[in-house]
């Protein structure tokens, strides 16, 4: 792959990351602030941010499936073998195996965010008929009370887990030894020394 194409892919990845982050921040603020007693017109901002995030997630998924290597972010049985080998070497006084492009923790975080993001977006879209919108008429009787209760519980639980995942993500992003990842997500580069100290380019899978 040419350097120009790698740079272009990296720039798109960063754009997806920060657009998702802005949408998630807007959703969390508009969803949780009213529960804390902060009153403002939050409903319109909330559903617009939700629909925008849905479009971004679908675009990201299509791009990952057809223009990138999904396996680079996937977690499978082979990763369990790598994890055991890494733990064994670390326990024996070694440094453990270096990951390819994404570490095991990064991939597991990605899967957790994916599951709860889809749960929140799916239930959020189903809840849209509960409010008036520009393209639909309010219909609070689309489902029965019990079904609405289940939908609200799933949506709320996904939001709470999201808060925990974001806090965890931010914590690891600002740790001094991991700040080069944050710099990479902002400016798009890391040094060769940082790459070789934390990753094994030979283990990279595809260009994702």
Coordinates of C-alpha atoms in Angstrom, one line a residue:
X1 CA 0.0 0.0 0.0
X2 CA 1.3 3.5 -0.9
X3 CA 2.2 6.0 1.8
X4 CA -0.5 8.4 0.4
X5 CA -3.2 5.7 0.7
X6 CA -2.1 4.9 4.3
X7 CA -2.2 8.6 5.2
X8 CA -5.7 8.9 3.6
X9 CA -7.0 5.9 5.5
X10 CA -5.5 7.2 8.8
X11 CA -7.1 10.6 8.3
X12 CA -10.6 9.0 7.6
X13 CA -10.2 6.8 10.7
X14 CA -9.4 9.8 12.9
X15 CA -12.4 11.7 11.4
X16 CA -14.7 8.8 12.2
X17 CA -13.3 8.6 15.8
X18 CA -13.8 12.3 16.6
X19 CA -17.2 12.5 15.0
X20 CA -18.4 9.5 17.0
X21 CA -16.9 11.0 20.1
X22 CA -18.8 14.3 19.6
X23 CA -22.0 12.5 19.0
X24 CA -21.6 10.3 22.0
X25 CA -20.7 13.3 24.2
X26 CA -23.9 15.1 23.0
X27 CA -26.0 12.0 23.7
X28 CA -24.6 11.5 27.1
X29 CA -25.0 15.2 28.1
X30 CA -28.5 15.4 26.8
X31 CA -29.5 12.0 28.2
X32 CA -28.0 12.3 31.7
X33 CA -28.0 16.1 32.5
X34 CA -31.9 16.2 32.9
X35 CA -31.7 13.3 35.3
X36 CA -29.3 15.4 37.4
X37 CA -31.8 18.3 37.5
X38 CA -30.3 20.4 34.7
X39 CA -33.3 21.6 32.7
X40 CA -32.9 22.6 29.0
X41 CA -34.5 21.7 25.6
X42 CA -32.6 18.4 25.2
X43 CA -34.9 16.1 23.2
X44 CA -34.2 17.5 19.8
X45 CA -30.5 17.6 20.3
X46 CA -30.6 14.0 21.6
X47 CA -32.4 12.4 18.7
X48 CA -30.5 14.4 16.0
X49 CA -27.2 13.3 17.6
X50 CA -28.5 9.8 17.8
X51 CA -29.4 9.7 14.1
X52 CA -26.1 11.3 13.1
X53 CA -24.2 8.7 15.1
X54 CA -26.2 6.0 13.4
X55 CA -25.2 7.3 10.0
X56 CA -21.6 7.5 11.1
X57 CA -21.6 3.9 12.5
X58 CA -23.2 2.5 9.3
X59 CA -20.6 4.3 7.2
X60 CA -17.8 3.1 9.4
X61 CA -19.1 -0.5 9.2
X62 CA -19.4 -0.4 5.4
X63 CA -15.9 1.0 5.1
X64 CA -14.5 -1.6 7.5
X65 CA -16.1 -4.5 5.6
X66 CA -15.3 -3.4 2.0
X67 CA -12.2 -1.3 2.2
X68 CA -10.3 -2.5 5.3
X69 CA -9.4 -5.7 7.0
X70 CA -12.0 -6.5 9.7
X71 CA -9.6 -9.2 11.1
X72 CA -7.2 -6.6 12.4
X73 CA -9.8 -5.6 14.9
X74 CA -11.4 -9.0 15.5
X75 CA -10.9 -11.1 18.5
X76 CA -10.8 -14.9 18.0
X77 CA -9.4 -18.2 19.3
X78 CA -5.9 -17.4 18.0
X79 CA -5.9 -14.4 20.3
X80 CA -6.4 -16.6 23.3
X81 CA -3.2 -18.5 22.4
X82 CA -1.4 -15.2 22.0
X83 CA -2.7 -14.0 25.3
X84 CA -1.6 -17.2 27.1
X85 CA 1.9 -17.0 25.5
X86 CA 2.2 -13.4 26.4
X87 CA 1.2 -14.0 30.0
X88 CA 3.6 -16.9 30.2
X89 CA 6.6 -14.9 29.0
X90 CA 5.7 -12.0 31.2
X91 CA 5.4 -14.3 34.2
X92 CA 8.8 -15.8 33.4
X93 CA 10.4 -12.3 33.6
X94 CA 10.0 -11.4 29.9
X95 CA 8.1 -8.5 28.4
X96 CA 5.4 -10.6 26.8
X97 CA 4.4 -10.6 23.1
X98 CA 3.9 -7.2 21.5
X99 CA 0.6 -6.9 19.6
X100 CA 0.1 -6.1 15.9
X101 CA -1.7 -2.9 15.1
X102 CA -4.3 -3.3 17.9
X103 CA -3.7 -4.7 21.3
X104 CA -6.0 -7.2 22.9
X105 CA -7.4 -4.5 25.3
X106 CA -8.1 -2.2 22.3
X107 CA -9.9 -4.9 20.4
X108 CA -12.0 -5.9 23.5
X109 CA -12.9 -2.3 24.1
X110 CA -13.9 -1.9 20.5
X111 CA -16.2 -5.0 20.8
X112 CA -17.8 -3.7 24.0
X113 CA -18.4 -0.3 22.5
X114 CA -19.9 -1.9 19.4
X115 CA -22.3 -4.1 21.4
X116 CA -23.6 -1.3 23.6
X117 CA -23.6 1.3 20.9
X118 CA -25.8 -0.9 18.7
X119 CA -28.1 -1.6 21.7
X120 CA -28.4 2.1 22.4
X121 CA -28.9 3.2 18.8
X122 CA -31.4 0.3 18.0
X123 CA -33.6 1.1 21.0
X124 CA -33.2 4.8 20.4
X125 CA -34.5 4.5 16.9
X126 CA -37.4 2.4 18.1
X127 CA -38.2 5.1 20.7
X128 CA -38.4 7.9 18.1
X129 CA -42.2 7.4 17.6
X130 CA -42.6 8.5 21.3
X131 CA -41.8 12.1 20.2
X132 CA -42.9 14.4 17.4
X133 CA -40.5 14.6 14.5
X134 CA -40.3 16.3 11.1
X135 CA -40.8 13.1 9.2
X136 CA -43.1 11.1 11.5
X137 CA -46.1 11.5 13.7
X138 CA -46.0 10.8 17.5
X139 CA -47.4 7.4 18.3
X140 CA -46.8 6.4 22.0
X141 CA -49.0 3.4 21.6
X142 CA -46.8 1.6 19.0
X143 CA -45.9 -1.0 21.7
X144 CA -47.5 -2.0 25.0
X145 CA -46.4 -0.7 28.3
X146 CA -44.3 -3.8 29.1
X147 CA -42.5 -3.7 25.8
X148 CA -41.8 0.0 26.2
X149 CA -40.4 -0.8 29.7
X150 CA -38.0 -3.4 28.3
X151 CA -36.9 -0.9 25.5
X152 CA -36.2 1.8 28.1
X153 CA -34.3 -0.5 30.4
X154 CA -32.0 -1.7 27.5
X155 CA -31.5 1.9 26.4
X156 CA -30.7 3.2 29.8
X157 CA -28.4 0.2 30.6
X158 CA -26.5 0.7 27.4
X159 CA -26.1 4.4 28.2
X160 CA -24.7 3.7 31.7
X161 CA -22.2 1.2 30.4
X162 CA -21.3 3.7 27.7
X163 CA -20.4 6.2 30.5
X164 CA -18.1 3.6 32.1
X165 CA -16.4 2.7 28.8
X166 CA -15.8 6.3 27.9
X167 CA -14.3 7.0 31.3
X168 CA -12.1 3.9 31.0
X169 CA -11.1 5.0 27.4
X170 CA -10.2 8.5 28.5
X171 CA -8.2 7.2 31.5
X172 CA -6.0 5.0 29.4
X173 CA -5.7 7.7 26.7
X174 CA -4.2 10.2 29.2
X175 CA -1.8 7.9 31.0
X176 CA 1.7 9.3 30.5
X177 CA 3.0 6.1 28.9
X178 CA 0.1 6.0 26.5
X179 CA -0.1 9.7 25.5
X180 CA 1.5 8.9 22.1
X181 CA -1.8 7.2 21.2
X182 CA -3.7 10.4 21.9
X183 CA -1.2 12.4 19.9
X184 CA -1.6 9.9 17.0
X185 CA -5.4 10.4 17.1
X186 CA -5.0 14.1 17.1
X187 CA -2.1 14.7 14.7
X188 CA -1.8 11.3 12.9
X189 CA 1.7 10.2 13.7
X190 CA 3.9 8.3 16.2
X191 CA 7.7 7.9 16.2
X192 CA 9.4 4.7 14.9
X193 CA 10.7 4.1 18.4
X194 CA 7.2 4.2 19.9
X195 CA 6.0 1.9 17.2
X196 CA 8.7 -0.7 17.7
X197 CA 8.5 -0.5 21.5
X198 CA 4.7 -1.2 21.6
X199 CA 3.8 -3.1 18.5
X200 CA 5.1 -5.8 16.2
X201 CA 4.5 -4.7 12.5
X202 CA 4.9 -8.3 11.4
X203 CA 1.7 -9.2 13.3
X204 CA -0.4 -6.6 11.5
X205 CA -3.4 -8.0 9.7
X206 CA -4.2 -6.1 6.6
X207 CA -4.5 -2.3 6.5
X208 CA -7.3 -1.6 9.0

